[in-house]
Amino acid sequence: MAQARPVSIVEQDALQLFRITSEISQRDLPALQGMAASALSIIGAVANFKSNKKEWKAFGRFVQDAATRVALSLVDHEETREAMEVRMERVFSALTGARTEIDRLQNLNLFRRAKTFRQDPKTISALKNQISDAVEGFLVTPGRADDAVQPTVVNTATRYRERLERWLTPNAAVASSQIPSASGSNQDASLPQSSSFHTIGISGGKIYNVVGDYTAFGLDEEQLASKMALDRLPYAQGASWDPARACLPGTRLAVLSVVDEWPRSIGPQRVFLLKAVAGSGKSAIAHSVAQMFHENGHLASSFFFSRDVINRDTPQYLFTTIARDIASRHPAFAADVGRALKDEPALASAPLSRQFRDLICAPLRRHPKHSPIVVVIDALDEGISKELEVILSRDIGDLPADLRLFITSRPTRSIERCLGGKGYVKLHVIELDSDQNQQDIATYVDVKLREEIMSSKVGNAQLDEAVVRDLVAGSEGLFFWLAQAFEYLRSVSNPAQEIRLLVSTPGSQEYPAINKATDALCATILDVCV
């Protein structure tokens, strides 16, 4: 991973460059202004940490050096205002993400912070990597050395101001090569409305954008500002559904059928809550549900919480991610949210209740879809907070008419407090010893045994039905246990023999890999009781 190189400029002069930039109107150079303002904000914020002070102070210096590297590169490299803004978007986005994470950590209550502060070095490393990737394209002029730069700092600041003034000169012409002809082959009336735009030029009050292999015309400056505001809304990377993690074919057909019918049913139950203990296969069902609604056009967004992944272990990015996902599919909704963010940028980091109301519910009510759209939220118990509890218990019952929430969770006290016994919640509980769950477990075992890698190893050493039944029984209804068992069996040369040993060994005492995974699962289950 490339690291941002230190810049030969003292702290006072680095901050001078940032302040020059942060004084620009956000309307004129939004990404560049945002980059400088974010850098200054982070440098100030890290001083407020009470733990890991040395590490956070070093991170502040890292941000300062990286942002200074970007600013200095603008002095020595000729490029158009539009090209600079496009490149600067990545830097601004990375710094915004870092500031959001810092705010999240500093807003944790004392108990929660005491449990998480040991993860700070890991968090800092991840943030550094994101910023390094973003600034990699901004090169400091070769040959700068301490003794060469320090006497010319004033000159550097002056040249920097001159460069900004040239960019801010009105009616800057766009190179003719950037403006397609009216008959250009890359125009297409079938341009998807939800495509992602990247600005390359401005001329006569019109914005020229590249969208994949297409060119789009007609965005005025207000529309562009709204879209750029929407693009800067924090987004949880990797939180979406994955077909590779969905249920195996032939399993969970009963519950998937119930979920499929639910959005179209008449009644107040706009929330579907799937409850079961850890290891029962809830996440696989959630991935299958998301895939199902994606294929029939009803999926609006999906968010898979994970206590082990930064930005997915809290609800900090939940509603901003959902809002951006809905916006990517519905242009009228996108324009509405973009205008709201342009008028009030603080919404991007506002309390969750305001984000839920102003970024999701209000725009959906103003632009109804006339058919249900579904948001899938998996493992809610791994990311719930007191603030989110209040929203779930107070506001979820008044969802926009076309919005549905599919939620999976362990049966924790917090989930019971906010969703238990509510008339707008359709509850489905997976009972491990139910006939349906046992049938799904048996189907899972049958499918796994028929997989090519397993069947080729088993060969003629057929397993009798009693052994297979014992394997099913050994899972005690937990898909997680079977998944770990088959992960082990795929790695051995004689899985048939290992299966016989596995079902005949009390407690699987001779299988440390399976035991380790099962112990971790038990610890997760016990968390419910803490």
Coordinates of C-alpha atoms in Angstrom, one line a residue:
M1 CA 0.0 0.0 0.0
A2 CA 1.5 3.3 -1.0
Q3 CA 2.0 5.8 1.8
A4 CA 1.8 9.5 1.5
R5 CA 5.3 10.9 1.6
P6 CA 6.2 13.6 4.1
V7 CA 6.2 17.1 2.6
S8 CA 9.1 19.4 3.2
I9 CA 7.2 22.3 4.7
V10 CA 6.8 23.4 8.3
E11 CA 3.5 23.0 10.1
Q12 CA 2.7 26.7 10.2
D13 CA 3.1 27.1 6.4
A14 CA 1.1 23.9 5.7
L15 CA -1.8 25.3 7.7
Q16 CA -1.4 28.6 5.7
L17 CA -2.1 26.7 2.5
F18 CA -5.1 25.0 4.0
R19 CA -6.6 28.2 5.3
I20 CA -6.1 29.9 1.9
T21 CA -8.1 27.0 0.4
S22 CA -10.8 26.8 3.1
E23 CA -11.6 30.5 2.5
I24 CA -12.9 29.7 -1.0
S25 CA -16.6 29.5 -1.4
Q26 CA -17.7 25.9 -1.5
R27 CA -19.8 26.7 -4.6
D28 CA -16.7 27.7 -6.5
L29 CA -14.3 24.8 -5.8
P30 CA -16.3 22.4 -3.6
A31 CA -13.9 19.4 -3.6
L32 CA -10.8 21.4 -3.1
Q33 CA -12.4 23.6 -0.4
G34 CA -13.8 20.5 1.2
M35 CA -10.4 18.8 1.2
A36 CA -8.7 21.7 3.0
A37 CA -11.6 22.2 5.5
S38 CA -11.6 18.5 6.3
A39 CA -7.8 18.4 6.8
L40 CA -8.0 21.4 9.3
S41 CA -11.0 19.7 11.0
I42 CA -9.2 16.4 11.5
I43 CA -6.0 18.1 12.7
G44 CA -8.1 19.9 15.4
A45 CA -10.2 16.9 16.3
V46 CA -7.4 14.4 17.0
A47 CA -6.2 16.6 19.8
N48 CA -9.4 15.7 21.7
F49 CA -8.7 12.0 22.1
K50 CA -8.0 10.9 25.7
S51 CA -6.6 7.5 24.8
N52 CA -3.9 6.6 22.3
K53 CA -2.9 10.3 22.1
K54 CA 0.4 9.7 20.5
E55 CA -1.0 7.5 17.7
W56 CA -3.8 10.0 17.0
K57 CA -1.5 13.0 17.0
A58 CA 0.7 11.1 14.5
F59 CA -2.4 10.5 12.4
G60 CA -3.1 14.3 12.4
R61 CA 0.5 14.9 11.1
F62 CA -0.1 12.2 8.5
V63 CA -3.3 14.0 7.3
Q64 CA -1.4 17.3 7.3
D65 CA 1.4 15.9 5.2
A66 CA -0.9 14.2 2.8
A67 CA -3.1 17.3 2.3
T68 CA 0.0 19.5 1.9
R69 CA 1.3 17.2 -0.7
V70 CA -1.9 17.6 -2.6
A71 CA -1.9 21.4 -2.3
L72 CA 1.8 21.8 -3.4
S73 CA 1.2 19.6 -6.4
L74 CA -1.4 22.0 -7.6
V75 CA 1.2 24.8 -7.7
D76 CA 3.6 23.0 -10.0
H77 CA 1.3 21.1 -12.3
E78 CA -0.9 22.7 -15.0
E79 CA -4.4 21.3 -15.2
T80 CA -7.9 22.6 -15.7
R81 CA -10.1 23.4 -12.8
E82 CA -12.5 20.6 -13.8
A83 CA -9.8 18.0 -14.0
M84 CA -8.5 19.1 -10.6
E85 CA -11.9 18.9 -9.0
V86 CA -12.5 15.3 -10.3
R87 CA -9.2 14.1 -8.9
M88 CA -9.8 16.0 -5.6
E89 CA -13.2 14.3 -5.1
R90 CA -11.3 11.1 -4.0
V91 CA -9.2 13.0 -1.5
F92 CA -12.2 14.9 -0.1
S93 CA -14.2 11.6 0.2
A94 CA -11.3 9.9 2.1
L95 CA -10.9 12.8 4.5
T96 CA -14.6 13.0 5.1
G97 CA -14.7 9.3 5.9
A98 CA -11.8 9.8 8.4
R99 CA -13.6 12.7 10.1
T100 CA -16.8 10.7 10.3
E101 CA -15.0 7.8 12.0
I102 CA -13.2 10.2 14.4
D103 CA -16.6 11.7 15.3
R104 CA -18.1 8.3 15.9
L105 CA -15.3 7.2 18.2
Q106 CA -15.4 10.5 20.2
N107 CA -19.2 10.3 20.6
L108 CA -19.2 6.8 22.1
N109 CA -20.2 6.6 25.7
L110 CA -17.5 5.9 28.3
F111 CA -18.3 2.2 28.6
R112 CA -18.4 1.6 24.8
R113 CA -15.2 3.6 24.3
A114 CA -13.4 1.6 27.0
K115 CA -14.3 -1.6 25.1
T116 CA -13.1 -0.2 21.7
F117 CA -10.0 2.0 22.3
R118 CA -7.6 -1.0 21.9
Q119 CA -8.8 -1.1 18.2
D120 CA -7.5 2.4 17.6
P121 CA -4.2 1.4 15.9
K122 CA -6.1 -0.9 13.5
T123 CA -8.6 1.9 12.8
I124 CA -5.8 4.4 12.2
S125 CA -4.0 2.1 9.8
A126 CA -7.2 1.5 7.8
L127 CA -7.8 5.3 7.6
K128 CA -4.2 5.9 6.5
N129 CA -4.5 3.4 3.7
Q130 CA -7.7 5.0 2.4
I131 CA -6.1 8.4 2.4
S132 CA -2.9 7.1 0.9
D133 CA -4.8 5.6 -2.0
A134 CA -6.7 8.8 -2.6
V135 CA -3.6 11.1 -2.7
E136 CA -1.4 8.7 -4.7
G137 CA -2.0 10.6 -7.9
F138 CA -0.8 13.9 -6.5
L139 CA 3.0 14.1 -6.9
V140 CA 5.2 16.6 -5.1
T141 CA 7.7 18.2 -7.5
P142 CA 10.9 16.1 -7.4
G143 CA 14.0 17.7 -5.9
R144 CA 12.3 19.7 -3.1
A145 CA 14.5 19.6 0.0
D146 CA 14.2 21.3 3.4
D147 CA 16.9 23.9 2.7
A148 CA 15.3 24.7 -0.7
V149 CA 11.6 24.9 0.4
Q150 CA 11.7 26.8 3.7
P151 CA 13.0 30.1 2.2
T152 CA 10.3 30.1 -0.5
V153 CA 7.2 29.4 1.5
V154 CA 5.8 32.9 1.0
N155 CA 6.4 32.5 -2.7
T156 CA 4.7 29.1 -2.7
A157 CA 1.6 30.6 -0.9
T158 CA 1.6 33.5 -3.4
R159 CA 1.8 31.1 -6.4
Y160 CA -0.9 29.0 -4.9
R161 CA -3.3 32.0 -4.6
E162 CA -2.5 32.9 -8.2
R163 CA -3.4 29.4 -9.3
L164 CA -6.7 29.5 -7.4
E165 CA -7.5 32.9 -8.9
R166 CA -7.0 31.6 -12.4
W167 CA -9.4 28.7 -11.7
L168 CA -12.0 31.1 -10.3
T169 CA -11.9 33.4 -13.3
P170 CA -15.4 33.3 -14.8
N171 CA -16.3 31.9 -18.2
A172 CA -13.3 29.6 -18.4
A173 CA -13.4 27.9 -21.8
V174 CA -13.4 24.2 -22.2
A175 CA -11.0 22.6 -24.5
S176 CA -12.7 21.7 -27.8
S177 CA -11.7 18.1 -27.4
Q178 CA -13.9 17.9 -24.2
I179 CA -17.1 19.1 -26.0
P180 CA -18.6 16.3 -28.1
S181 CA -20.2 17.1 -31.4
A182 CA -24.0 17.0 -31.8
S183 CA -23.7 13.9 -33.8
G184 CA -21.1 12.2 -31.6
S185 CA -21.4 8.5 -31.5
N186 CA -21.2 8.4 -27.7
Q187 CA -24.6 10.0 -27.2
D188 CA -27.4 7.6 -26.4
A189 CA -31.1 8.2 -25.6
S190 CA -31.1 5.1 -23.5
L191 CA -28.7 6.5 -20.9
P192 CA -29.7 4.9 -17.5
Q193 CA -31.2 7.5 -15.2
S194 CA -29.4 6.1 -12.2
S195 CA -25.9 6.2 -13.7
S196 CA -22.9 7.8 -11.9
F197 CA -21.7 11.1 -13.4
H198 CA -18.1 12.4 -13.5
T199 CA -17.7 16.0 -14.6
I200 CA -15.0 16.8 -17.2
G201 CA -16.0 20.3 -18.4
I202 CA -18.2 23.4 -18.0
S203 CA -19.1 25.7 -20.9
G204 CA -21.8 28.4 -21.1
G205 CA -23.5 27.3 -17.9
K206 CA -23.8 23.7 -19.0
I207 CA -22.0 20.7 -17.5
Y208 CA -20.5 18.0 -19.7
N209 CA -20.3 14.6 -18.0
V210 CA -18.9 11.2 -18.8
V211 CA -21.1 8.3 -17.8
G212 CA -19.4 5.0 -18.6
D213 CA -19.3 5.1 -22.5
Y214 CA -22.0 7.8 -22.8
T215 CA -21.9 11.6 -22.7
A216 CA -24.7 13.4 -20.9
F217 CA -25.7 17.1 -21.4
G218 CA -27.8 19.6 -19.6
L219 CA -26.9 19.6 -15.9
D220 CA -26.8 23.2 -14.7
E221 CA -24.5 24.3 -11.9
E222 CA -27.3 23.9 -9.3
Q223 CA -27.9 20.3 -10.4
L224 CA -24.2 19.5 -10.3
A225 CA -23.8 21.0 -6.8
S226 CA -26.7 18.8 -5.6
K227 CA -25.2 15.7 -7.2
M228 CA -21.8 16.4 -5.7
A229 CA -23.4 16.9 -2.3
L230 CA -25.1 13.5 -2.7
D231 CA -21.8 11.8 -3.7
R232 CA -20.1 13.0 -0.5
L233 CA -22.7 11.3 1.7
P234 CA -20.8 8.7 3.8
Y235 CA -21.2 5.2 2.4
A236 CA -20.3 1.9 4.0
Q237 CA -18.2 -0.1 1.6
G238 CA -18.9 -3.8 1.5
A239 CA -22.2 -3.6 3.3
S240 CA -24.3 -5.0 0.4
W241 CA -25.5 -8.5 -0.4
D242 CA -23.4 -11.2 -1.9
P243 CA -24.9 -14.1 -3.9
A244 CA -22.0 -16.3 -2.9
R245 CA -23.3 -16.2 0.7
A246 CA -26.9 -16.9 -0.1
C247 CA -28.7 -20.1 0.9
L248 CA -27.9 -23.3 -0.9
P249 CA -30.4 -24.3 -3.6
G250 CA -33.3 -26.2 -2.2
T251 CA -32.9 -24.8 1.4
R252 CA -35.0 -22.3 3.2
L253 CA -37.8 -22.5 0.6
A254 CA -40.6 -22.1 3.1
V255 CA -39.3 -18.9 4.8
L256 CA -38.3 -17.4 1.4
S257 CA -41.8 -18.0 0.1
V258 CA -43.3 -16.2 3.1
V259 CA -40.9 -13.2 2.7
D260 CA -41.6 -13.0 -1.1
E261 CA -45.4 -12.6 -0.4
W262 CA -45.0 -10.2 2.5
P263 CA -44.3 -6.8 0.6
R264 CA -47.5 -7.3 -1.5
S265 CA -49.7 -8.1 1.5
I266 CA -52.4 -5.7 2.6
G267 CA -51.9 -4.5 6.2
P268 CA -49.8 -2.5 8.5
Q269 CA -46.8 -4.9 8.8
R270 CA -44.2 -3.1 6.8
V271 CA -41.4 -4.6 8.9
F272 CA -40.4 -8.3 8.6
L273 CA -38.3 -9.4 11.6
L274 CA -36.5 -12.7 11.3
K275 CA -35.3 -13.8 14.7
A276 CA -33.1 -16.7 15.6
V277 CA -30.0 -17.6 17.6
A278 CA -26.5 -17.1 16.3
G279 CA -25.4 -19.8 13.9
S280 CA -28.9 -20.6 12.6
G281 CA -28.3 -19.2 9.1
K282 CA -30.0 -15.8 9.3
S283 CA -27.4 -14.1 7.2
A284 CA -27.6 -16.6 4.4
I285 CA -31.4 -16.0 4.4
A286 CA -30.8 -12.3 4.3
H287 CA -28.5 -12.6 1.3
S288 CA -31.0 -14.8 -0.5
V289 CA -33.8 -12.3 0.3
A290 CA -31.7 -9.4 -1.1
Q291 CA -30.9 -11.4 -4.2
M292 CA -34.6 -12.3 -4.6
F293 CA -35.8 -8.7 -4.4
H294 CA -32.9 -7.5 -6.6
E295 CA -34.0 -9.9 -9.3
N296 CA -37.6 -8.8 -9.2
G297 CA -36.8 -5.1 -9.1
H298 CA -37.9 -4.4 -5.5
L299 CA -34.6 -4.1 -3.7
A300 CA -33.8 -0.6 -2.6
S301 CA -30.8 -1.2 -0.4
S302 CA -29.1 -3.8 1.8
F303 CA -26.9 -3.3 4.9
F304 CA -25.1 -6.2 6.5
F305 CA -23.9 -5.3 10.0
S306 CA -20.7 -6.9 11.3
R307 CA -19.2 -6.3 14.7
D308 CA -15.7 -7.0 13.2
V309 CA -15.8 -4.5 10.3
I310 CA -15.2 -0.7 10.7
N311 CA -18.3 1.3 9.6
R312 CA -20.5 -1.7 9.7
D313 CA -20.3 -2.2 13.5
T314 CA -22.4 0.8 14.3
P315 CA -25.4 2.5 12.6
Q316 CA -23.3 5.6 11.8
Y317 CA -23.4 4.9 8.0
L318 CA -26.8 3.0 8.0
F319 CA -29.2 5.7 6.7
T320 CA -26.6 7.6 4.6
T321 CA -25.8 4.3 2.8
I322 CA -29.5 3.5 2.3
A323 CA -30.2 7.0 1.0
R324 CA -27.4 6.8 -1.6
D325 CA -28.6 3.3 -2.7
I326 CA -32.2 4.5 -3.2
A327 CA -30.9 7.6 -5.0
S328 CA -28.9 5.5 -7.4
R329 CA -32.1 3.9 -8.6
H330 CA -34.6 6.7 -8.4
P331 CA -33.6 10.1 -10.0
A332 CA -36.4 12.2 -8.4
F333 CA -35.4 10.9 -5.0
A334 CA -31.7 11.6 -5.8
A335 CA -32.5 15.2 -6.8
D336 CA -34.5 15.8 -3.6
V337 CA -31.8 14.4 -1.3
G338 CA -29.1 16.3 -3.2
R339 CA -30.9 19.6 -2.8
A340 CA -31.4 18.9 0.9
L341 CA -27.7 18.2 1.4
K342 CA -26.7 21.3 -0.7
D343 CA -28.9 23.5 1.4
E344 CA -27.8 21.9 4.7
P345 CA -24.5 20.0 4.4
A346 CA -24.6 19.1 8.1
L347 CA -27.3 16.5 7.3
A348 CA -24.4 14.2 6.2
S349 CA -23.3 13.9 9.8
A350 CA -26.6 14.8 11.6
P351 CA -28.1 12.6 14.3
L352 CA -29.6 9.4 13.0
S353 CA -33.2 10.5 13.7
R354 CA -32.7 13.5 11.4
Q355 CA -31.0 11.4 8.7
F356 CA -33.8 8.9 8.8
R357 CA -36.5 11.6 8.5
D358 CA -34.8 14.0 6.0
L359 CA -32.8 11.7 3.8
I360 CA -35.2 8.7 3.5
C361 CA -38.7 9.2 4.8
A362 CA -39.5 12.8 3.7
P363 CA -38.1 12.4 0.1
L364 CA -39.9 9.0 -0.3
R365 CA -43.2 10.7 0.7
R366 CA -42.6 13.5 -1.8
H367 CA -41.7 11.0 -4.6
P368 CA -43.8 7.8 -3.9
K369 CA -42.8 4.7 -5.9
H370 CA -46.4 3.2 -6.2
S371 CA -44.9 -0.2 -5.7
P372 CA -43.1 -1.6 -2.6
I373 CA -39.3 -1.2 -2.3
V374 CA -37.4 -3.3 0.2
V375 CA -34.4 -2.5 2.4
V376 CA -32.6 -5.6 3.9
I377 CA -30.8 -5.1 7.2
D378 CA -28.9 -8.1 8.5
A379 CA -27.6 -8.7 12.0
L380 CA -29.2 -5.6 13.5
D381 CA -28.1 -6.7 17.0
E382 CA -24.5 -6.3 16.0
G383 CA -24.9 -2.6 15.2
I384 CA -27.8 -1.3 17.3
S385 CA -27.3 1.7 19.5
K386 CA -29.5 3.6 21.9
E387 CA -30.2 6.2 19.3
L388 CA -31.3 3.6 16.7
E389 CA -33.4 1.8 19.4
V390 CA -35.4 5.0 19.8
I391 CA -36.0 5.3 16.0
L392 CA -37.0 1.7 15.7
S393 CA -39.5 2.0 18.6
R394 CA -40.8 5.5 17.8
D395 CA -40.6 6.1 14.1
I396 CA -40.5 2.8 12.2
G397 CA -44.3 2.4 12.6
D398 CA -44.9 5.4 10.4
L399 CA -42.8 4.4 7.3
P400 CA -43.7 5.8 3.9
A401 CA -46.4 3.7 2.3
D402 CA -44.1 2.0 -0.3
L403 CA -41.1 1.3 2.0
R404 CA -40.6 -2.2 3.6
L405 CA -37.8 -3.3 6.0
F406 CA -36.6 -6.9 6.2
I407 CA -34.5 -7.3 9.4
T408 CA -32.6 -10.2 10.9
S409 CA -31.4 -10.3 14.5
R410 CA -30.6 -12.5 17.4
P411 CA -33.3 -12.3 20.1
T412 CA -31.5 -9.7 22.3
R413 CA -33.1 -7.5 24.9
S414 CA -32.5 -4.4 22.9
I415 CA -34.3 -5.8 19.9
E416 CA -37.2 -7.0 22.0
R417 CA -37.5 -3.5 23.6
C418 CA -37.8 -1.7 20.3
L419 CA -39.6 -4.2 18.0
G420 CA -41.2 -6.8 20.3
G421 CA -45.0 -6.9 20.2
K422 CA -45.4 -4.1 17.7
G423 CA -48.4 -4.3 15.3
Y424 CA -46.4 -3.1 12.3
V425 CA -43.8 -6.0 12.7
K426 CA -44.3 -9.4 11.1
L427 CA -42.3 -11.8 13.2
H428 CA -40.8 -15.0 12.0
V429 CA -38.8 -17.1 14.4
I430 CA -36.5 -20.0 13.3
E431 CA -36.9 -22.8 15.9
L432 CA -33.8 -25.1 15.7
D433 CA -35.8 -28.3 16.5
S434 CA -38.7 -27.5 14.1
D435 CA -39.5 -30.0 11.3
Q436 CA -38.9 -27.3 8.7
N437 CA -35.4 -26.4 10.1
Q438 CA -34.5 -30.1 10.3
Q439 CA -35.6 -30.6 6.7
D440 CA -33.5 -27.7 5.6
I441 CA -30.5 -29.0 7.5
A442 CA -30.9 -32.4 5.8
T443 CA -31.1 -30.8 2.4
Y444 CA -28.0 -28.8 3.2
V445 CA -26.0 -31.9 4.1
D446 CA -27.3 -33.7 0.9
V447 CA -26.2 -30.7 -1.3
K448 CA -22.8 -30.5 0.3
L449 CA -22.1 -34.2 0.0
R450 CA -23.0 -34.0 -3.7
E451 CA -20.6 -31.1 -4.4
E452 CA -17.9 -32.2 -6.8
I453 CA -14.9 -31.9 -4.5
M454 CA -16.7 -34.0 -1.8
S455 CA -18.2 -36.6 -4.1
S456 CA -14.9 -37.1 -5.9
K457 CA -13.2 -37.8 -2.5
V458 CA -15.9 -40.0 -1.1
G459 CA -16.0 -42.1 -4.3
N460 CA -17.3 -45.6 -3.8
A461 CA -17.0 -45.3 0.0
Q462 CA -20.8 -44.6 0.3
L463 CA -22.1 -43.3 3.6
D464 CA -25.1 -45.2 5.0
E465 CA -28.2 -43.3 5.9
A466 CA -27.6 -43.7 9.7
V467 CA -24.3 -41.9 9.4
V468 CA -25.9 -39.0 7.5
R469 CA -28.7 -38.8 10.1
D470 CA -26.2 -38.7 12.9
L471 CA -24.4 -35.9 11.1
V472 CA -27.6 -33.9 10.8
A473 CA -28.4 -34.6 14.4
G474 CA -24.9 -33.5 15.5
S475 CA -25.5 -30.0 14.2
E476 CA -28.4 -29.6 16.7
G477 CA -30.1 -27.4 14.1
L478 CA -27.2 -25.0 13.6
F479 CA -26.1 -24.4 10.0
F480 CA -22.9 -22.8 11.4
W481 CA -21.7 -26.1 12.9
L482 CA -22.3 -27.9 9.6
A483 CA -20.5 -25.2 7.6
Q484 CA -17.5 -25.5 9.8
A485 CA -17.6 -29.3 9.6
F486 CA -17.8 -29.3 5.8
E487 CA -15.0 -26.7 5.6
Y488 CA -12.8 -29.2 7.5
L489 CA -14.0 -32.2 5.5
R490 CA -13.1 -30.5 2.2
S491 CA -9.5 -30.3 3.4
V492 CA -9.0 -34.0 4.2
S493 CA -8.2 -36.9 1.9
N494 CA -10.8 -39.3 3.2
P495 CA -13.9 -37.3 4.2
A496 CA -16.1 -40.5 4.5
Q497 CA -13.9 -41.9 7.2
E498 CA -13.7 -38.5 8.9
I499 CA -17.5 -38.1 8.9
R500 CA -17.8 -41.5 10.6
L501 CA -15.3 -40.4 13.3
L502 CA -17.0 -37.1 13.6
V503 CA -20.4 -38.5 14.5
S504 CA -19.0 -41.1 16.8
T505 CA -16.8 -38.8 18.8
P506 CA -18.6 -37.2 21.7
G507 CA -18.5 -33.4 21.5
S508 CA -16.2 -33.6 18.5
Q509 CA -13.2 -33.6 20.9
E510 CA -10.7 -34.6 18.3
Y511 CA -11.6 -31.7 15.9
P512 CA -10.0 -28.5 17.3
A513 CA -10.8 -26.4 14.2
I514 CA -14.5 -27.1 14.5
N515 CA -14.4 -26.7 18.3
K516 CA -12.6 -23.3 18.0
A517 CA -15.3 -22.0 15.7
T518 CA -18.1 -23.5 17.8
D519 CA -16.6 -21.9 21.0
A520 CA -16.6 -18.5 19.2
L521 CA -20.2 -19.1 18.3
C522 CA -21.1 -19.9 22.0
A523 CA -19.4 -16.7 23.1
T524 CA -21.5 -14.8 20.7
I525 CA -24.7 -16.5 22.0
L526 CA -23.7 -15.7 25.6
D527 CA -23.4 -12.0 24.7
V528 CA -27.2 -11.9 24.6
C529 CA -27.2 -12.6 28.4
V530 CA -24.6 -10.0 29.3

